[in-house]
Coordinates of C-alpha atoms in Angstrom, one line a residue:
Chain A
X260 CA 0.1 -0.4 0.0
X261 CA 1.2 3.3 -1.0
X262 CA 0.6 6.5 -0.6
X263 CA -0.8 8.6 -2.9
X264 CA 1.3 11.6 -2.3
X265 CA 4.4 8.9 -3.2
X266 CA 2.9 8.4 -6.3
X267 CA 4.8 9.3 -9.2
X268 CA 3.8 11.7 -12.0
X269 CA 4.0 9.3 -14.9
X270 CA 2.5 6.5 -13.0
X271 CA -0.4 4.3 -14.6
X272 CA -3.1 4.1 -11.6
X273 CA -6.5 2.1 -12.3
X274 CA -10.0 1.7 -10.5
X275 CA -10.5 -2.2 -10.0
X276 CA -14.1 -3.1 -8.9
X277 CA -17.4 -4.1 -8.3
X278 CA -20.6 -3.6 -10.0
X279 CA -24.0 -4.5 -9.0
X280 CA -25.8 -5.2 -6.4
X281 CA -25.0 -6.5 -2.8
X282 CA -27.6 -8.5 -2.2
X283 CA -26.3 -10.8 -4.8
X284 CA -23.3 -10.7 -3.5
X285 CA -24.7 -12.7 -0.8
X286 CA -25.6 -14.9 -3.0
X287 CA -22.4 -14.3 -5.6
X288 CA -19.0 -14.1 -3.7
X289 CA -16.8 -12.3 -6.7
X290 CA -13.5 -14.1 -6.6
X291 CA -10.1 -12.0 -8.2
X292 CA -10.1 -14.0 -11.4
X293 CA -12.3 -11.8 -12.5
X294 CA -10.6 -8.8 -11.5
X295 CA -7.7 -9.0 -13.2
X296 CA -9.1 -10.0 -16.4
X297 CA -11.0 -6.8 -16.3
X298 CA -7.7 -5.1 -15.8
X299 CA -5.5 -7.4 -19.1
X300 CA -8.4 -6.3 -21.1
X301 CA -8.4 -2.7 -20.0
X302 CA -4.8 -2.7 -20.2
X303 CA -4.8 -5.4 -23.6
X304 CA -6.3 -2.2 -25.5
X305 CA -4.3 0.7 -23.9
X306 CA -1.3 -1.3 -25.1
X307 CA 0.6 0.0 -21.4
X308 CA 0.5 -1.8 -17.9
X309 CA -0.3 -0.1 -14.7
X310 CA 1.9 0.0 -11.6
X311 CA -0.8 1.0 -9.0
X312 CA -3.4 0.3 -7.8
X313 CA -6.5 1.3 -6.3
X314 CA -9.8 1.5 -4.9
X315 CA -13.1 3.5 -6.3
X316 CA -14.5 3.7 -2.9
X317 CA -14.1 3.7 0.6
X318 CA -17.1 1.5 1.4
X319 CA -18.4 -1.1 1.1
X320 CA -16.7 -4.5 -0.1
X321 CA -15.2 -2.3 -3.0
X322 CA -12.5 -0.9 -0.7
X323 CA -10.7 -4.3 -0.9
X324 CA -11.8 -5.3 -4.0
X325 CA -8.2 -4.7 -5.7
X326 CA -6.3 -6.3 -2.6
X327 CA -6.6 -9.7 -4.5
X328 CA -5.7 -8.3 -8.1
X329 CA -2.8 -6.4 -6.4
X330 CA -1.9 -9.6 -5.3
X331 CA -2.0 -12.3 -8.3
X332 CA -0.5 -9.1 -10.2
X333 CA 1.9 -8.2 -8.2
X334 CA 1.4 -4.0 -8.4
X335 CA 1.2 -2.1 -4.9
X336 CA -2.4 -0.1 -4.0
X337 CA -3.1 3.7 -4.0
X338 CA -4.3 4.4 -0.4
X339 CA -6.8 7.0 -1.6
X340 CA -10.2 6.2 -3.6
X341 CA -12.5 8.5 -5.6
X342 CA -14.8 9.0 -3.0
X343 CA -14.2 9.5 0.3
X344 CA -17.7 7.0 0.9
X345 CA -19.1 4.1 -1.5
X346 CA -22.1 5.5 -4.2
X347 CA -23.6 3.2 -6.2
X348 CA -23.2 4.9 -9.8
X349 CA -19.9 4.5 -11.8
X350 CA -19.6 8.5 -12.6
X351 CA -20.2 9.8 -8.7
X352 CA -16.1 10.2 -8.3
X353 CA -13.6 12.9 -7.5
X354 CA -12.7 12.6 -10.7
X355 CA -15.3 14.0 -12.6
X356 CA -15.8 17.0 -11.0
X357 CA -11.8 17.5 -12.4
X358 CA -12.5 16.1 -15.6
X359 CA -11.7 12.4 -15.7
X360 CA -12.3 9.6 -18.0
X361 CA -14.5 6.6 -17.0
X362 CA -13.7 4.8 -19.9
X363 CA -12.0 3.2 -22.0
X364 CA -13.3 0.1 -18.5
X365 CA -12.6 -3.5 -18.7
X366 CA -15.9 -4.9 -18.2
X367 CA -15.5 -9.7 -16.5
X368 CA -18.2 -11.4 -15.0
X369 CA -17.7 -15.0 -13.6
X370 CA -19.4 -16.6 -16.9
X371 CA -16.4 -15.8 -18.7
X372 CA -17.6 -12.7 -20.7
X373 CA -15.3 -9.8 -21.3
X374 CA -16.3 -6.1 -21.9
X375 CA -14.8 -3.5 -23.6
X376 CA -16.2 -0.1 -23.2
X377 CA -15.6 3.5 -24.3
X378 CA -18.4 6.0 -23.9
X379 CA -18.6 10.1 -24.2
X380 CA -19.4 10.4 -20.3
X381 CA -19.5 8.6 -17.7
X382 CA -22.8 8.8 -16.9
X383 CA -22.6 6.8 -20.1
X384 CA -20.1 4.4 -19.2
X385 CA -22.2 3.7 -16.3
X386 CA -25.4 3.4 -18.1
X387 CA -23.8 0.6 -20.4
X388 CA -21.9 -1.0 -17.1
X389 CA -24.9 -1.6 -15.1
X390 CA -26.7 -2.5 -18.5
X391 CA -24.0 -5.4 -18.4
X392 CA -24.2 -6.7 -15.0
X393 CA -27.8 -7.0 -15.2
X394 CA -27.1 -9.3 -17.9
X395 CA -24.7 -11.0 -16.7
X396 CA -26.4 -11.6 -13.4
X397 CA -26.2 -9.1 -11.0
X398 CA -22.7 -8.4 -10.4
X399 CA -18.9 -8.4 -12.2
X400 CA -16.0 -6.3 -12.5
X401 CA -14.4 -3.4 -13.9
X402 CA -11.5 -2.5 -14.0
X403 CA -11.5 2.1 -15.2
X404 CA -10.5 5.4 -14.5
X405 CA -7.0 4.9 -16.0
X406 CA -5.4 8.0 -15.0
X407 CA -1.4 9.0 -14.6
X408 CA 0.2 8.9 -11.2
X409 CA -0.3 13.5 -11.5
X410 CA -3.9 12.3 -12.2
X411 CA -4.6 9.9 -9.2
X412 CA -2.2 12.5 -6.4
X413 CA -4.6 15.4 -8.1
X414 CA -8.3 13.7 -7.6
X415 CA -8.4 11.7 -5.0
X416 CA -9.4 11.1 -1.6
X417 CA -6.4 10.9 0.3
X418 CA -5.3 8.2 2.9
X419 CA -9.0 6.0 2.8
X420 CA -7.8 2.2 3.9
X421 CA -5.3 3.7 6.6
X422 CA -8.9 5.5 7.8
X423 CA -10.8 2.1 6.6
X424 CA -7.3 0.1 9.1
X425 CA -7.9 3.3 12.5
X426 CA -11.2 2.9 11.3
X427 CA -11.1 -0.9 11.6
X428 CA -9.2 -1.3 15.1
X429 CA -11.1 0.7 16.6
X430 CA -14.2 -1.0 16.0
X431 CA -12.3 -4.1 16.5
X432 CA -11.0 -3.6 20.0
X433 CA -14.8 -2.0 20.4
X434 CA -16.2 -5.9 19.3
X435 CA -13.8 -7.2 21.8
X436 CA -15.6 -5.3 25.3
X437 CA -19.2 -5.3 23.1
X438 CA -19.2 -1.0 23.2
X439 CA -19.7 0.3 19.7
X440 CA -16.3 3.3 19.7
X441 CA -18.4 6.0 18.9
X442 CA -16.2 9.1 20.2
X443 CA -12.8 7.5 18.6
X444 CA -14.8 7.1 15.5
X445 CA -16.1 10.2 15.9
X446 CA -12.9 11.9 16.3
X447 CA -11.0 10.6 12.6
X448 CA -14.2 11.9 11.5
X449 CA -16.1 14.6 12.2
X450 CA -19.3 12.2 12.3
X451 CA -22.0 12.8 14.3
X452 CA -24.7 10.7 16.6
X453 CA -28.1 10.6 14.7
X454 CA -29.9 8.4 15.8
X455 CA -30.6 5.3 17.4
X456 CA -33.2 2.7 18.1
X457 CA -34.8 -0.8 16.6
X458 CA -35.4 -2.1 12.9
X459 CA -38.2 -2.0 13.5
X460 CA -39.3 -2.8 8.9
X461 CA -37.1 -3.6 6.5
X462 CA -38.5 -3.1 1.9
X463 CA -35.4 -3.9 -0.3
X464 CA -35.0 -5.3 -2.9
X465 CA -33.1 -5.7 -6.2
X466 CA -33.7 -3.9 -8.7
X467 CA -32.4 -2.3 -11.8
X468 CA -28.3 -3.7 -11.2
X469 CA -29.0 -2.3 -6.9
X470 CA -29.7 -3.2 -3.8
X471 CA -32.6 -0.5 -3.2
X472 CA -34.7 0.0 -0.1
X473 CA -36.1 1.7 2.9
X474 CA -35.2 0.9 6.7
X475 CA -37.6 2.0 9.4
X476 CA -35.9 2.4 13.0
X477 CA -38.1 3.5 15.8
X478 CA -36.8 5.5 18.4
X479 CA -35.6 4.1 21.7
X480 CA -34.1 6.1 25.2
X481 CA -34.0 9.5 24.1
X482 CA -35.3 9.2 20.5
X483 CA -38.8 7.3 21.8
X484 CA -41.8 7.4 20.3
X485 CA -40.1 9.3 17.8
X486 CA -39.1 7.1 14.0
X487 CA -36.8 7.7 11.0
X488 CA -36.4 6.3 7.7
X489 CA -33.0 5.7 5.1
X490 CA -33.6 5.4 2.2
X491 CA -31.0 3.1 0.9
X492 CA -29.9 2.4 -3.3
X493 CA -26.6 0.2 -2.3
X494 CA -25.5 2.9 -0.1
X495 CA -28.3 4.7 2.6
X496 CA -29.3 8.2 1.1
X497 CA -31.2 10.5 3.2
X498 CA -32.7 9.9 6.9
X499 CA -35.1 11.1 7.7
X500 CA -37.3 11.4 11.8
X501 CA -41.0 11.8 11.3
X502 CA -40.9 12.8 7.9
X503 CA -37.9 15.3 8.6
X504 CA -34.8 14.9 6.8
X505 CA -32.0 15.0 9.1
X506 CA -29.2 13.6 7.3
X507 CA -28.6 13.3 2.7
X508 CA -26.1 12.1 0.4
X509 CA -23.4 13.0 0.1
X510 CA -22.4 13.2 3.8
X511 CA -21.9 10.0 4.4
X512 CA -25.1 8.0 7.3
X513 CA -24.8 5.0 8.2
X514 CA -26.0 1.9 10.7
X515 CA -24.9 0.5 13.3
X516 CA -25.1 -1.9 15.4
X517 CA -25.4 -2.1 19.1
X518 CA -25.3 -5.8 19.4
X519 CA -22.1 -6.7 17.1
X520 CA -21.0 -3.0 17.6
X521 CA -19.7 -3.1 13.8
X522 CA -21.4 -1.9 10.8
X523 CA -23.5 -2.7 9.2
X524 CA -24.2 -2.4 5.8
X525 CA -27.7 -2.5 4.1
X526 CA -28.3 -5.3 2.6
X527 CA -27.9 -6.4 6.0
X528 CA -29.9 -4.5 8.1
X529 CA -32.1 -7.2 9.5
X530 CA -35.5 -6.8 11.6
X531 CA -35.1 -6.3 15.2
X532 CA -31.3 -5.7 15.2
X533 CA -30.7 -2.2 18.2
X534 CA -28.7 0.0 16.2
X535 CA -27.2 3.2 16.4
X536 CA -27.9 5.5 13.2
X537 CA -24.1 8.3 13.0
X538 CA -23.3 11.3 10.6
X539 CA -20.6 11.9 8.7
X540 CA -20.0 14.8 6.6
X541 CA -18.1 14.1 2.9
X542 CA -15.2 14.8 1.4
X543 CA -15.0 18.8 0.9
X544 CA -15.2 18.1 -3.4
X545 CA -18.6 16.8 -2.5
X546 CA -19.7 20.4 -0.9
X547 CA -18.2 22.3 -3.9
X548 CA -21.2 23.5 -5.6
X549 CA -20.0 20.6 -8.7
X550 CA -19.6 18.6 -6.1
X551 CA -23.6 18.8 -4.8
X552 CA -24.4 18.8 -8.2
X553 CA -22.4 15.5 -8.6
X554 CA -23.9 13.1 -5.6
X555 CA -26.5 16.1 -3.4
X556 CA -29.6 14.7 -3.3
X557 CA -31.3 16.1 -6.1
X558 CA -29.7 13.4 -8.2
X559 CA -31.1 11.6 -6.7
X560 CA -34.3 12.0 -7.3
X561 CA -34.9 13.8 -3.8
X562 CA -36.6 17.4 -4.1
X563 CA -34.7 18.3 -1.4
X564 CA -31.2 21.2 -0.8
X565 CA -28.3 19.5 0.8
X566 CA -27.7 21.1 4.9
X567 CA -23.8 19.4 6.1
X568 CA -24.6 17.5 9.0
X569 CA -23.1 19.6 11.2
X570 CA -25.0 22.4 10.9
Chain B
X293 CA -21.4 -7.9 -54.5
X294 CA -19.9 -11.3 -54.9
X295 CA -21.1 -15.1 -54.7
X296 CA -20.2 -16.7 -51.7
X297 CA -19.0 -19.5 -54.3
X298 CA -16.0 -16.8 -55.3
X299 CA -14.4 -16.7 -51.3
X300 CA -11.2 -17.0 -51.4
X301 CA -10.5 -19.6 -48.3
X302 CA -8.8 -16.9 -46.6
X303 CA -11.2 -13.8 -47.1
X304 CA -11.9 -11.8 -43.8
X305 CA -15.4 -11.9 -43.7
X306 CA -17.6 -10.3 -41.3
X307 CA -21.6 -10.3 -40.3
X308 CA -23.2 -5.9 -40.4
X309 CA -26.1 -6.0 -38.8
X310 CA -28.5 -3.8 -36.4
X311 CA -29.6 -4.5 -33.1
X312 CA -32.2 -3.3 -31.6
X313 CA -36.5 -2.7 -31.9
X314 CA -37.7 -1.9 -35.2
X315 CA -40.4 -0.1 -34.2
X316 CA -37.4 2.4 -32.9
X317 CA -36.1 2.6 -36.1
X318 CA -38.7 4.3 -37.4
X319 CA -38.3 7.1 -35.3
X320 CA -34.9 6.7 -35.5
X321 CA -32.9 5.8 -39.1
X322 CA -29.9 4.3 -38.6
X323 CA -27.0 6.0 -39.7
X324 CA -24.3 4.5 -41.9
X325 CA -21.0 6.2 -39.7
X326 CA -21.9 4.2 -36.7
X327 CA -21.3 0.9 -38.1
X328 CA -18.5 1.6 -40.1
X329 CA -16.8 2.6 -36.2
X330 CA -17.7 -1.3 -35.5
X331 CA -17.0 -2.1 -37.7
X332 CA -13.6 -0.3 -37.2
X333 CA -13.0 -2.2 -33.5
X334 CA -13.4 -5.6 -34.2
X335 CA -10.7 -5.1 -36.7
X336 CA -8.7 -3.1 -34.3
X337 CA -9.7 -5.4 -31.7
X338 CA -8.0 -8.0 -34.3
X339 CA -5.0 -6.6 -35.9
X340 CA -6.2 -7.6 -39.1
X341 CA -8.7 -5.9 -41.8
X342 CA -11.7 -7.9 -42.9
X343 CA -12.0 -8.4 -46.8
X344 CA -16.2 -8.3 -47.2
X345 CA -18.7 -7.7 -45.6
X346 CA -22.1 -9.4 -45.5
X347 CA -26.1 -9.3 -44.8
X348 CA -26.7 -11.5 -41.1
X349 CA -30.3 -11.3 -42.6
X350 CA -32.0 -11.6 -45.5
X351 CA -35.3 -9.9 -43.9
X352 CA -36.0 -6.7 -42.9
X353 CA -33.7 -3.6 -43.2
X354 CA -30.8 -5.2 -42.4
X355 CA -30.2 -7.2 -45.9
X356 CA -29.5 -3.9 -46.8
X357 CA -27.3 -2.7 -44.2
X358 CA -23.8 -3.0 -45.2
X359 CA -24.5 -1.5 -48.1
X360 CA -23.7 2.4 -46.6
X361 CA -20.6 0.7 -44.7
X362 CA -19.5 -0.8 -47.6
X363 CA -19.8 1.9 -49.7
X364 CA -18.0 3.8 -47.7
X365 CA -14.8 1.0 -46.7
X366 CA -15.0 -0.2 -51.1
X367 CA -15.5 -3.6 -49.4
X368 CA -18.1 -6.2 -51.7
X369 CA -20.5 -7.3 -49.9
X370 CA -21.7 -11.4 -49.9
X371 CA -24.4 -12.2 -51.9
X372 CA -25.3 -14.5 -48.4
X373 CA -27.2 -14.3 -45.0
X374 CA -26.8 -16.0 -42.4
X375 CA -30.7 -17.1 -41.4
X376 CA -32.1 -17.2 -45.5
X377 CA -34.7 -15.2 -43.4
X378 CA -34.8 -13.1 -40.1
X379 CA -34.8 -14.0 -36.5
X380 CA -34.4 -11.6 -33.6
X381 CA -31.6 -12.7 -32.0
X382 CA -28.4 -13.0 -33.0
X383 CA -27.2 -16.2 -32.1
X384 CA -30.1 -16.8 -34.3
X385 CA -27.8 -17.7 -37.4
X386 CA -27.1 -20.3 -39.1
X387 CA -23.5 -19.6 -38.5
X388 CA -23.9 -21.5 -34.4
X389 CA -25.0 -25.0 -36.2
X390 CA -21.7 -25.2 -37.5
X391 CA -19.3 -23.7 -34.5
X392 CA -19.1 -20.4 -35.9
X393 CA -18.6 -17.5 -33.0
X394 CA -20.0 -14.5 -33.3
X395 CA -17.7 -12.9 -30.6
X396 CA -15.8 -10.2 -30.5
X397 CA -17.8 -8.1 -31.3
X398 CA -18.0 -4.3 -32.0
X399 CA -20.6 -2.1 -30.9
X400 CA -21.4 1.1 -31.9
X401 CA -24.2 3.8 -31.3
X402 CA -26.0 7.2 -32.1
X403 CA -24.3 9.0 -29.3
X404 CA -20.4 7.4 -29.9
X405 CA -21.0 4.9 -27.0
X406 CA -18.3 1.4 -28.2
X407 CA -17.4 -1.3 -26.8
X408 CA -15.9 -4.3 -27.4
X409 CA -17.8 -7.7 -26.2
X410 CA -16.3 -11.0 -26.2
X411 CA -18.4 -13.8 -24.6
X412 CA -18.5 -18.1 -24.3
X413 CA -21.7 -18.7 -26.1
X414 CA -23.5 -17.2 -28.5
X415 CA -26.4 -16.5 -26.2
X416 CA -24.5 -14.4 -24.2
X417 CA -23.3 -12.0 -26.7
X418 CA -27.1 -11.6 -28.0
X419 CA -27.8 -11.0 -23.8
X420 CA -24.7 -8.4 -23.8
X421 CA -25.9 -6.4 -27.3
X422 CA -29.3 -6.6 -26.1
X423 CA -29.2 -4.9 -22.6
X424 CA -26.5 -2.1 -23.9
X425 CA -29.0 -1.2 -26.7
X426 CA -31.5 -0.8 -24.4
X427 CA -28.9 0.7 -22.5
X428 CA -28.0 3.1 -24.8
X429 CA -32.0 3.6 -26.5
X430 CA -33.6 0.2 -28.5
X431 CA -30.8 0.8 -32.5
X432 CA -27.8 -0.1 -32.6
X433 CA -25.1 -1.3 -35.3
X434 CA -22.3 -4.2 -34.3
X435 CA -20.3 -5.5 -36.1
X436 CA -20.0 -9.3 -36.1
X437 CA -19.2 -13.3 -36.6
X438 CA -15.4 -13.1 -37.8
X439 CA -15.0 -15.6 -40.4
X440 CA -13.1 -16.5 -43.4
X441 CA -13.9 -17.4 -46.7
X442 CA -13.6 -20.9 -46.6
X443 CA -16.2 -20.4 -43.6
X444 CA -18.7 -18.4 -44.7
X445 CA -18.5 -20.3 -47.5
X446 CA -20.0 -23.9 -46.0
X447 CA -21.8 -22.3 -43.4
X448 CA -24.0 -19.7 -45.0
X449 CA -27.1 -19.6 -47.1
X450 CA -26.3 -18.5 -50.4
X451 CA -28.4 -15.9 -52.3
X452 CA -29.8 -14.4 -50.0
X453 CA -28.8 -10.6 -51.6
X454 CA -30.6 -11.9 -55.7
X455 CA -33.8 -13.9 -54.0
X456 CA -34.2 -10.1 -52.0
X457 CA -32.9 -8.4 -56.3
X458 CA -35.4 -11.1 -57.8
X459 CA -38.4 -11.0 -55.6
X460 CA -38.3 -7.2 -55.2
X461 CA -38.3 -6.7 -59.2
X462 CA -41.3 -9.3 -59.2
X463 CA -43.1 -6.5 -56.3
X464 CA -42.6 -4.0 -58.0
X465 CA -43.3 -4.8 -61.0
X466 CA -47.3 -5.8 -59.6
X467 CA -47.2 -2.6 -58.6
X468 CA -47.5 -1.2 -61.3
X469 CA -50.3 -3.5 -61.4
X470 CA -51.7 -2.9 -58.0
X471 CA -50.9 -6.3 -57.6
X472 CA -49.1 -9.1 -55.9
X473 CA -47.3 -11.1 -57.4
X474 CA -47.9 -14.5 -55.8
X475 CA -47.1 -16.9 -57.9
X476 CA -43.6 -16.2 -59.0
X477 CA -43.5 -15.1 -55.2
X478 CA -43.9 -19.2 -54.8
X479 CA -42.2 -20.4 -58.2
X480 CA -38.7 -19.0 -56.3
X481 CA -39.4 -19.9 -53.1
X482 CA -42.3 -23.2 -52.7
X483 CA -44.5 -20.9 -50.7
X484 CA -48.2 -20.9 -50.6
X485 CA -50.5 -18.7 -49.0
X486 CA -52.0 -19.7 -46.1
X487 CA -55.0 -17.0 -45.5
X488 CA -56.7 -13.3 -46.0
X489 CA -58.4 -10.9 -44.9
X490 CA -58.3 -7.8 -43.6
X491 CA -56.7 -6.3 -39.9
X492 CA -58.8 -5.5 -37.8
X493 CA -56.5 -5.7 -34.2
X494 CA -52.6 -5.2 -33.8
X495 CA -51.9 -5.1 -30.1
X496 CA -47.5 -3.4 -30.6
X497 CA -44.6 -2.8 -27.9
X498 CA -41.4 -1.8 -28.1
X499 CA -40.4 -4.6 -25.6
X500 CA -36.4 -5.7 -23.4
X501 CA -34.5 -4.2 -26.9
X502 CA -37.4 -5.8 -29.5
X503 CA -41.0 -5.4 -31.6
X504 CA -43.2 -7.7 -29.3
X505 CA -47.0 -8.3 -30.4
X506 CA -49.9 -10.4 -32.2
X507 CA -52.5 -9.3 -35.1
X508 CA -55.3 -10.5 -35.5
X509 CA -56.5 -10.6 -39.4
X510 CA -59.9 -11.3 -40.5
X511 CA -60.7 -12.8 -43.2
X512 CA -62.7 -12.7 -46.2
X513 CA -63.0 -14.4 -49.4
X514 CA -63.5 -18.3 -49.1
X515 CA -62.3 -17.2 -45.0
X516 CA -64.6 -15.6 -44.5
X517 CA -65.5 -16.4 -40.5
X518 CA -62.6 -17.3 -39.7
X519 CA -59.8 -15.1 -37.8
X520 CA -55.8 -15.4 -37.5
X521 CA -53.2 -14.5 -35.4
X522 CA -49.9 -13.7 -35.7
X523 CA -47.3 -13.9 -32.9
X524 CA -44.0 -12.1 -33.5
X525 CA -40.8 -10.9 -31.6
X526 CA -39.9 -8.1 -35.0
X527 CA -40.0 -11.3 -36.9
X528 CA -43.0 -13.1 -37.4
X529 CA -42.5 -16.6 -35.2
X530 CA -46.3 -18.2 -35.6
X531 CA -49.9 -18.3 -37.1
X532 CA -52.6 -19.4 -35.8
X533 CA -56.7 -19.8 -37.3
X534 CA -59.4 -20.2 -35.0
X535 CA -56.4 -21.0 -32.8
X536 CA -55.2 -23.8 -34.6
X537 CA -51.1 -23.5 -35.5
X538 CA -50.4 -23.2 -38.9
X539 CA -47.4 -21.7 -39.7
X540 CA -44.1 -21.5 -37.0
X541 CA -40.5 -20.6 -37.2
X542 CA -38.2 -21.2 -38.7
X543 CA -40.4 -21.0 -41.7
X544 CA -41.1 -17.6 -42.9
X545 CA -44.5 -16.5 -42.3
X546 CA -44.9 -12.8 -43.8
X547 CA -48.2 -10.6 -44.4
X548 CA -47.8 -8.9 -47.9
X549 CA -50.5 -5.6 -48.5
X550 CA -53.0 -6.2 -51.0
X551 CA -53.7 -2.0 -51.6
X552 CA -49.4 -1.2 -51.7
X553 CA -49.2 -4.9 -53.4
X554 CA -45.7 -5.0 -50.7
X555 CA -44.5 -6.8 -48.1
X556 CA -45.5 -5.6 -44.9
X557 CA -43.0 -5.2 -41.8
X558 CA -44.4 -6.4 -37.8
X559 CA -44.0 -2.7 -36.8
X560 CA -46.0 -0.7 -40.4
X561 CA -49.2 -3.9 -39.6
X562 CA -52.3 -1.2 -38.9
X563 CA -55.2 -1.9 -38.8
X564 CA -58.1 -1.8 -41.6
X565 CA -55.1 -3.2 -43.7
X566 CA -56.2 -5.5 -46.5
X567 CA -54.2 -8.5 -46.4
X568 CA -52.9 -11.4 -47.6
X569 CA -50.3 -13.9 -45.2
X570 CA -48.3 -16.5 -47.1
X571 CA -45.6 -18.9 -45.8
X572 CA -42.4 -19.9 -47.7
X573 CA -40.5 -23.2 -46.0
X574 CA -37.2 -22.3 -44.5
X575 CA -34.0 -22.6 -46.1
X576 CA -33.1 -27.5 -45.3
X577 CA -29.8 -26.8 -42.0
X578 CA -33.2 -25.1 -39.9
X579 CA -35.2 -28.4 -40.0
X580 CA -32.6 -30.0 -39.2
X581 CA -32.5 -31.6 -35.5
X582 CA -30.1 -28.2 -34.5
X583 CA -32.2 -26.5 -36.1
X584 CA -35.3 -26.7 -35.2
X585 CA -33.4 -26.5 -31.7
X586 CA -31.5 -23.8 -31.7
X587 CA -34.8 -22.0 -33.9
X588 CA -38.1 -24.2 -33.7
X589 CA -41.1 -22.4 -31.7
X590 CA -40.4 -24.5 -28.7
X591 CA -37.1 -21.6 -28.3
X592 CA -39.7 -18.9 -28.3
X593 CA -41.9 -20.4 -26.5
X594 CA -44.3 -22.3 -27.8
X595 CA -44.9 -25.9 -26.9
X596 CA -45.8 -27.5 -30.4
X597 CA -44.3 -29.2 -32.4
X598 CA -42.9 -28.3 -35.2
X599 CA -44.2 -29.5 -39.2
X600 CA -43.4 -28.3 -42.7
X601 CA -45.9 -25.7 -43.3
X602 CA -46.3 -27.7 -47.2
X603 CA -47.0 -30.6 -44.9

């Protein structure tokens, strides 16, 4: 793992990421082979080799997706990502804000199908990769956003893997005592607690290549008598308490389990879980007008303005 | 236009075809550019140039699709096709019966999106190209089934373009007198009349990348009191008279207009048209067990055996 600041300007970096519905991943485990195939297809098309692999997003499984391919190819991983969180769509990365181009993109699935996709916009890249993923059965592997080392340094959110490691260490220490290490998480991230209670309803479906739905949490303690609804599209998008919005994308909305002292992704939320919902401020790039145009609540169909979670 | 028999064994032949719903083509006219782009993507991937282009199917617009790209590239067209008719799915070609491989395939659309698709089966190639076509808006252009001249000679249905030209000349002579040249058509093709009457209902929708539906024809003359239903998926698949099947794929079911003395494709059938429905025997390759397994009525979800149209 290499710090982004250590990249040389002429290094060659690509994101390695899975695409699809996390709810399908519960049944179909991803393999390293497909990601390596996607990488090789992209390299063959470009006629050059990459020097570094990088996670596209810091959240969910994709924070870890490059590790297997890095081991298989011997390439180092950059301690960075393109979101500082996770988003459910390929164009929602910081390189898009700076003119970075998603394609050419390598695609490979478990059946041996491969594609080299080239599109004039990053949103078209998302549309084609998503359609292919649905045709493929819900999950596929991608190599995308070919960048120089200079571009990666300038565009990406630095330190994603080391932050994840520090948070993970705190969570692991907490797991041993059965306590969520909220103070340590908030000290690292600037977040705060939004709600706590018990999951009383989950509406979840794998639809058009995503895991979509809503979680309802019935408040306990000082939230007694209140109810929180969280809408998700792979990732949590908007949290409402009694129909009043308390947090929206691009800020992070995380559901943490009180029984396991671990985070619970949208595909694993279950009836009866006792949870604390926390909000973390997103990377500053997302709070610019261009960042909010790309990832704010209106991008996902919510007719509300973004309000920072700490406001 | 070159006869298939004149190909040299080491010539390089590819199908050029549009994919999508003909009902969308009514609004989106295909351009030569996309087909040439699809061809160049395939050539760049293979690292070699083609010597001849060829229609994938003899029916519908795709009989003519290679003509523009042939003019633009200066390449000759082979007087042959891969169906001896039209089918609504990429794997339903005579090369599939003989081990021919659909991919690598070049894909290009009107928006500037391109893909190079490689799949382990011809059915997967169909699934991915169809998904991409839907993502693209319903129509795209393909270069596919790269073949040697030897393979093209052995696999394809010879004489598709010259047969189409002879039938077209007969139709044109008929149009000038307002008469359908049924005797000439039947002498060329071995077909016969199945039904005639007036179109009284059309159920048609553009769905999952195809134009799907059913036409109902109310019989006149000696068919008075009878009713024919024709199901189509881009092409006509099955014809029933009073719920008894009288013709099925892979034999050809054609609707000819008595007012215009011209054939009416599924996307143009309209209420009130006076029509004659004719059946033509398919190419003998389709009547083998392997041919019927690939293109018989069960392939399209009809639980009936194929019965030759002349039986």
